[in-house]
Tab-separated table of C-alpha atoms in Angstrom:
chain	number	residue	atom	x	y	z
A	8	UNK	CA	-18.329	-1.902	-25.393
A	9	UNK	CA	-15.479	-4.243	-26.274
A	10	UNK	CA	-13.093	-1.309	-26.579
A	11	UNK	CA	-14.154	-0.061	-23.119
A	12	UNK	CA	-13.694	-3.507	-21.639
A	13	UNK	CA	-10.228	-3.740	-23.234
A	14	UNK	CA	-9.323	-0.351	-21.864
A	15	UNK	CA	-10.470	-1.355	-18.408
A	16	UNK	CA	-8.423	-4.544	-18.288
A	17	UNK	CA	-5.467	-2.675	-19.728
A	18	UNK	CA	-5.775	-0.098	-16.942
A	19	UNK	CA	-5.777	-2.865	-14.318
A	20	UNK	CA	-2.579	-4.280	-15.813
A	21	UNK	CA	-1.053	-0.787	-15.786
A	22	UNK	CA	-1.973	-0.345	-12.137
A	23	UNK	CA	-0.336	-3.664	-11.195
A	24	UNK	CA	2.733	-2.665	-13.190
A	25	UNK	CA	2.927	0.742	-11.531
A	26	UNK	CA	2.614	-0.700	-8.041
A	27	UNK	CA	5.300	-3.251	-8.740
A	28	UNK	CA	7.547	-0.399	-9.955
A	29	UNK	CA	6.673	2.035	-7.171
A	30	UNK	CA	5.688	1.351	-3.597
A	31	UNK	CA	4.144	4.217	-1.615
A	32	UNK	CA	7.443	4.675	0.282
A	33	UNK	CA	9.566	4.752	-2.854
A	34	UNK	CA	7.131	7.030	-4.683
A	35	UNK	CA	6.900	9.560	-1.858
A	36	UNK	CA	10.435	9.156	-0.597
A	37	UNK	CA	12.095	8.839	-3.991
A	38	UNK	CA	10.069	10.304	-6.829
A	39	UNK	CA	8.303	13.081	-4.967
A	40	UNK	CA	11.430	14.206	-3.132
A	41	UNK	CA	13.272	14.386	-6.409
A	42	UNK	CA	10.516	16.422	-8.095
A	43	UNK	CA	10.034	18.797	-5.212
A	44	UNK	CA	13.802	19.260	-5.049
A	45	UNK	CA	13.821	20.355	-8.674
A	46	UNK	CA	11.059	22.896	-8.176
A	47	UNK	CA	12.694	24.223	-4.954
A	48	UNK	CA	16.061	24.571	-6.693
A	49	UNK	CA	14.789	26.815	-9.452
A	50	UNK	CA	12.622	28.830	-7.114
A	51	UNK	CA	15.615	29.428	-4.812
A	52	UNK	CA	17.665	30.428	-7.860
A	53	UNK	CA	15.156	33.200	-8.569
A	54	UNK	CA	15.308	34.275	-4.934
A	55	UNK	CA	19.069	34.833	-5.251
A	56	UNK	CA	18.271	37.563	-7.755
A	57	UNK	CA	15.798	39.045	-5.269
A	58	UNK	CA	12.981	38.824	-7.800
A	59	UNK	CA	9.670	37.753	-6.195
A	60	UNK	CA	7.923	37.841	-9.571
A	61	UNK	CA	10.497	35.496	-11.130
A	62	UNK	CA	10.352	33.259	-8.090
A	63	UNK	CA	6.568	32.913	-8.360
A	64	UNK	CA	6.940	32.367	-12.121
A	65	UNK	CA	9.342	29.500	-11.665
A	66	UNK	CA	7.505	28.034	-8.677
A	67	UNK	CA	4.264	27.587	-10.599
A	68	UNK	CA	6.007	26.586	-13.807
A	69	UNK	CA	8.134	23.790	-12.336
A	70	UNK	CA	5.306	22.470	-10.172
A	71	UNK	CA	3.390	21.864	-13.401
A	72	UNK	CA	6.456	20.673	-15.331
A	73	UNK	CA	7.370	17.907	-12.904
A	74	UNK	CA	3.893	16.408	-13.179
A	75	UNK	CA	4.109	16.559	-16.980
A	76	UNK	CA	7.461	14.719	-16.815
A	77	UNK	CA	5.741	11.934	-14.879
A	78	UNK	CA	2.940	11.712	-17.438
A	79	UNK	CA	5.528	11.546	-20.219
A	80	UNK	CA	6.612	8.151	-18.885
A	81	UNK	CA	3.830	6.990	-21.194
A	82	UNK	CA	6.443	7.090	-23.921
A	83	UNK	CA	8.662	4.514	-22.104
A	84	UNK	CA	5.684	2.442	-21.059
A	85	UNK	CA	4.657	1.770	-24.713
A	86	UNK	CA	8.197	0.598	-25.468
A	87	UNK	CA	8.323	-1.660	-22.442
A	88	UNK	CA	5.415	-3.680	-23.752
A	89	UNK	CA	7.342	-4.361	-26.907
A	90	UNK	CA	10.402	-5.546	-24.998
A	91	UNK	CA	8.118	-7.933	-23.078
A	92	UNK	CA	6.617	-9.336	-26.295
A	93	UNK	CA	3.102	-8.036	-25.701
A	94	UNK	CA	2.544	-6.404	-29.068
A	95	UNK	CA	2.680	-9.466	-31.275
A	96	UNK	CA	-0.258	-10.855	-29.329
A	97	UNK	CA	-2.171	-7.582	-29.630
A	98	UNK	CA	-1.360	-7.010	-33.307
A	99	UNK	CA	-2.778	-10.383	-34.371
A	100	UNK	CA	-6.119	-9.477	-32.763
A	101	UNK	CA	-8.721	-8.251	-35.311
A	102	UNK	CA	-9.262	-4.887	-33.531
A	103	UNK	CA	-7.594	-1.600	-32.843
A	104	UNK	CA	-4.461	-1.565	-30.748
A	105	UNK	CA	-5.436	1.740	-29.113
A	106	UNK	CA	-7.812	0.621	-26.262
A	107	UNK	CA	-5.259	-1.796	-24.874
A	108	UNK	CA	-2.332	0.605	-25.109
A	109	UNK	CA	-4.304	3.525	-23.687
A	110	UNK	CA	-5.562	1.449	-20.832
A	111	UNK	CA	-2.116	0.102	-20.097
A	112	UNK	CA	-0.460	3.558	-20.113
A	113	UNK	CA	-3.224	5.691	-18.594
A	114	UNK	CA	-1.961	5.053	-15.024
A	115	UNK	CA	0.687	7.697	-15.678
A	116	UNK	CA	-2.027	10.351	-15.966
A	117	UNK	CA	-3.206	10.269	-12.323
A	118	UNK	CA	0.411	9.851	-11.233
A	119	UNK	CA	1.321	13.044	-13.007
A	120	UNK	CA	-1.671	14.929	-11.610
A	121	UNK	CA	-0.785	13.847	-8.101
A	122	UNK	CA	2.886	14.895	-8.633
A	123	UNK	CA	1.892	18.395	-9.655
A	124	UNK	CA	-0.721	18.892	-6.936
A	125	UNK	CA	1.580	17.628	-4.179
A	126	UNK	CA	4.491	19.738	-5.452
A	127	UNK	CA	2.354	22.810	-5.779
A	128	UNK	CA	0.869	22.354	-2.291
A	129	UNK	CA	4.331	21.921	-0.788
A	130	UNK	CA	5.724	24.953	-2.600
A	131	UNK	CA	2.689	27.045	-1.615
A	132	UNK	CA	3.358	26.309	2.066
A	133	UNK	CA	7.145	26.680	1.996
A	134	UNK	CA	7.272	29.781	-0.267
A	135	UNK	CA	4.063	31.348	1.023
A	136	UNK	CA	2.387	31.319	-2.386
A	137	UNK	CA	-0.917	33.149	-2.167
A	138	UNK	CA	-3.862	30.996	-3.315
A	139	UNK	CA	-6.885	33.000	-4.508
A	140	UNK	CA	-9.866	31.484	-2.719
A	141	UNK	CA	-12.219	29.941	-3.786
A	142	UNK	CA	-10.830	30.229	-7.322
A	143	UNK	CA	-7.871	28.030	-6.294
A	144	UNK	CA	-10.208	25.029	-6.446
A	145	UNK	CA	-10.120	25.394	-10.217
A	146	UNK	CA	-6.408	24.569	-10.145
A	147	UNK	CA	-7.297	20.894	-9.873
A	148	UNK	CA	-9.256	20.586	-13.168
A	149	UNK	CA	-6.671	22.791	-14.928
A	150	UNK	CA	-3.846	20.461	-13.740
A	151	UNK	CA	-5.903	17.464	-14.880
A	152	UNK	CA	-6.454	19.115	-18.308
A	153	UNK	CA	-2.728	19.950	-18.670
A	154	UNK	CA	-1.717	16.470	-17.704
A	155	UNK	CA	-4.311	14.985	-20.090
A	156	UNK	CA	-2.891	17.075	-22.993
A	157	UNK	CA	0.600	15.877	-22.080
A	158	UNK	CA	-0.648	12.273	-21.991
A	159	UNK	CA	-2.167	12.579	-25.457
A	160	UNK	CA	1.059	14.009	-26.872
A	161	UNK	CA	3.083	11.277	-25.112
A	162	UNK	CA	0.798	8.624	-26.478
A	163	UNK	CA	1.453	9.879	-30.007
A	164	UNK	CA	5.205	9.793	-29.426
A	165	UNK	CA	4.870	6.385	-27.810
A	166	UNK	CA	3.144	5.077	-30.949
A	167	UNK	CA	6.196	6.148	-32.922
A	168	UNK	CA	8.624	4.738	-30.325
A	169	UNK	CA	7.009	1.303	-30.584
A	170	UNK	CA	8.963	0.852	-33.835
A	171	UNK	CA	12.263	2.205	-32.320
A	172	UNK	CA	12.103	1.243	-28.618
A	173	UNK	CA	15.714	2.029	-28.017
A	174	UNK	CA	14.958	5.728	-28.492
A	175	UNK	CA	12.392	5.920	-25.707
A	176	UNK	CA	14.567	7.527	-23.002
A	177	UNK	CA	16.149	9.972	-25.472
A	178	UNK	CA	12.746	11.131	-26.723
A	179	UNK	CA	11.454	11.483	-23.155
A	180	UNK	CA	14.478	13.646	-22.176
A	181	UNK	CA	14.153	15.837	-25.259
A	182	UNK	CA	10.409	16.396	-24.689
A	183	UNK	CA	10.723	17.209	-20.968
A	184	UNK	CA	13.699	19.513	-21.365
A	185	UNK	CA	12.137	21.178	-24.435
A	186	UNK	CA	8.875	21.767	-22.600
A	187	UNK	CA	10.694	23.414	-19.693
A	188	UNK	CA	12.641	25.623	-22.095
A	189	UNK	CA	10.030	26.671	-24.613
A	190	UNK	CA	6.512	26.145	-23.218
A	191	UNK	CA	6.514	28.910	-20.600
A	192	UNK	CA	7.972	27.012	-17.648
A	193	UNK	CA	11.352	28.691	-17.229
A	194	UNK	CA	10.806	31.911	-19.257
A	195	UNK	CA	7.691	33.388	-20.885
A	196	UNK	CA	6.907	32.075	-24.339
A	197	UNK	CA	7.275	35.612	-25.646
A	198	UNK	CA	11.002	35.406	-24.833
A	199	UNK	CA	11.599	33.170	-27.850
A	200	UNK	CA	11.661	34.068	-31.559
A	201	UNK	CA	8.311	34.187	-33.341
A	202	UNK	CA	8.873	30.812	-35.046
A	203	UNK	CA	9.312	29.060	-31.687
A	204	UNK	CA	6.259	30.848	-30.266
A	205	UNK	CA	4.143	29.484	-33.140
A	206	UNK	CA	5.332	25.914	-32.717
A	207	UNK	CA	4.670	25.814	-28.945
A	208	UNK	CA	1.084	26.801	-29.508
A	209	UNK	CA	0.361	23.242	-30.571
A	210	UNK	CA	2.349	21.615	-27.762
A	211	UNK	CA	0.924	20.560	-24.355
A	212	UNK	CA	1.615	22.574	-21.223
A	213	UNK	CA	1.808	25.941	-22.991
A	214	UNK	CA	-1.860	26.954	-22.708
A	215	UNK	CA	-2.658	24.918	-19.592
A	216	UNK	CA	0.203	26.431	-17.643
A	217	UNK	CA	-0.887	29.879	-18.849
A	218	UNK	CA	-4.423	29.206	-17.540
A	219	UNK	CA	-3.012	28.208	-14.140
A	220	UNK	CA	-0.865	31.349	-14.025
A	221	UNK	CA	-3.864	33.495	-14.926
A	222	UNK	CA	-5.863	31.836	-12.174
A	223	UNK	CA	-3.192	32.622	-9.568
A	224	UNK	CA	-3.034	36.203	-10.882
A	225	UNK	CA	-6.777	36.455	-10.366
A	226	UNK	CA	-7.347	37.284	-14.015
A	227	UNK	CA	-10.923	37.384	-15.437
A	228	UNK	CA	-12.525	33.981	-15.791
A	229	UNK	CA	-12.913	34.442	-19.528
A	230	UNK	CA	-9.106	34.626	-19.962
A	231	UNK	CA	-8.644	31.444	-17.950
A	232	UNK	CA	-11.370	29.638	-19.975
A	233	UNK	CA	-9.794	30.719	-23.277
A	234	UNK	CA	-6.425	29.278	-22.317
A	235	UNK	CA	-8.068	26.129	-20.975
A	236	UNK	CA	-10.038	25.732	-24.197
A	237	UNK	CA	-6.871	26.033	-26.275
A	238	UNK	CA	-5.213	23.341	-24.111
A	239	UNK	CA	-8.253	21.085	-24.663
A	240	UNK	CA	-8.012	21.631	-28.435
A	241	UNK	CA	-4.325	20.654	-28.322
A	242	UNK	CA	-5.237	17.503	-26.388
A	243	UNK	CA	-7.937	16.504	-28.941
A	244	UNK	CA	-5.516	17.102	-31.779
A	245	UNK	CA	-2.752	14.944	-30.328
A	246	UNK	CA	-5.115	12.076	-29.283
A	247	UNK	CA	-6.462	11.982	-32.820
A	248	UNK	CA	-2.921	11.721	-34.222
A	249	UNK	CA	-2.050	9.102	-31.594
A	250	UNK	CA	-4.980	6.859	-32.580
A	251	UNK	CA	-4.050	7.148	-36.261
A	252	UNK	CA	-0.389	6.445	-35.565
A	253	UNK	CA	-1.149	3.372	-33.454
A	254	UNK	CA	-3.404	1.886	-36.084
A	255	UNK	CA	-0.895	2.573	-38.866
A	256	UNK	CA	1.845	0.950	-36.758
A	257	UNK	CA	-0.307	-2.096	-36.153
A	258	UNK	CA	-1.280	-2.459	-39.825
A	259	UNK	CA	2.320	-2.134	-40.909
A	260	UNK	CA	3.322	-4.731	-38.319
A	261	UNK	CA	0.660	-7.167	-39.600
A	262	UNK	CA	1.838	-6.580	-43.194
A	263	UNK	CA	5.586	-7.013	-42.779
A	264	UNK	CA	5.947	-8.864	-39.496
A	265	UNK	CA	8.000	-6.069	-37.989
A	266	UNK	CA	6.262	-6.238	-34.580
A	267	UNK	CA	7.954	-9.262	-33.043
A	268	UNK	CA	9.524	-10.455	-29.852
A	269	UNK	CA	12.635	-8.272	-29.391
């Protein structure tokens, strides 16, 4: 109950932080315009090659990828708290650091879901993307699942970045660019060597994006569920590692005093 209460208050702090960082005008007029422009650019690039299949592939891929990039701001968010001197106060508490950090950073999860759904809706209208009805309703939980998996992975990386906050932007850039290159956003996963294909099986986006593609292709429900189940397994794996990493970081900070005001 204490952990849930800590998470709830952490979430309220995260919401206040988010709204001080983004107003509705700046979020829609700044962030969303930027994300939609990225998705439109790559979709138009495919249109130059007169390839409807490639256009559809990139359209769906980048609509999901821009939302994941938003969720990955979790990495920076964990480092911001250290710059502000929050962690010394949390580390001295006789409890896990995880509920406070997860509550504080979880605001990026709904932000990422909204980014993907709005981008996908815009692209569907502009590029006349066929939405299989009523199966298209399942896009929402699949986007939530993919964003959740990305959040769990970002939380793990954030736990590592707490010790090296100066690397936060570099790691975010590497992760977002890497996901677009290797996880089936820009090209099929099968395009890459076998070693890369094996690695991306345990990364977020890969299976969730595949499930969304299968849904749009009106594939059998069992295929969609298999890909979704794999994405859920990836999420559970990364959240487990994130919780372990956060506790180890906190214990190390208590032992050597390395978590201090920076």
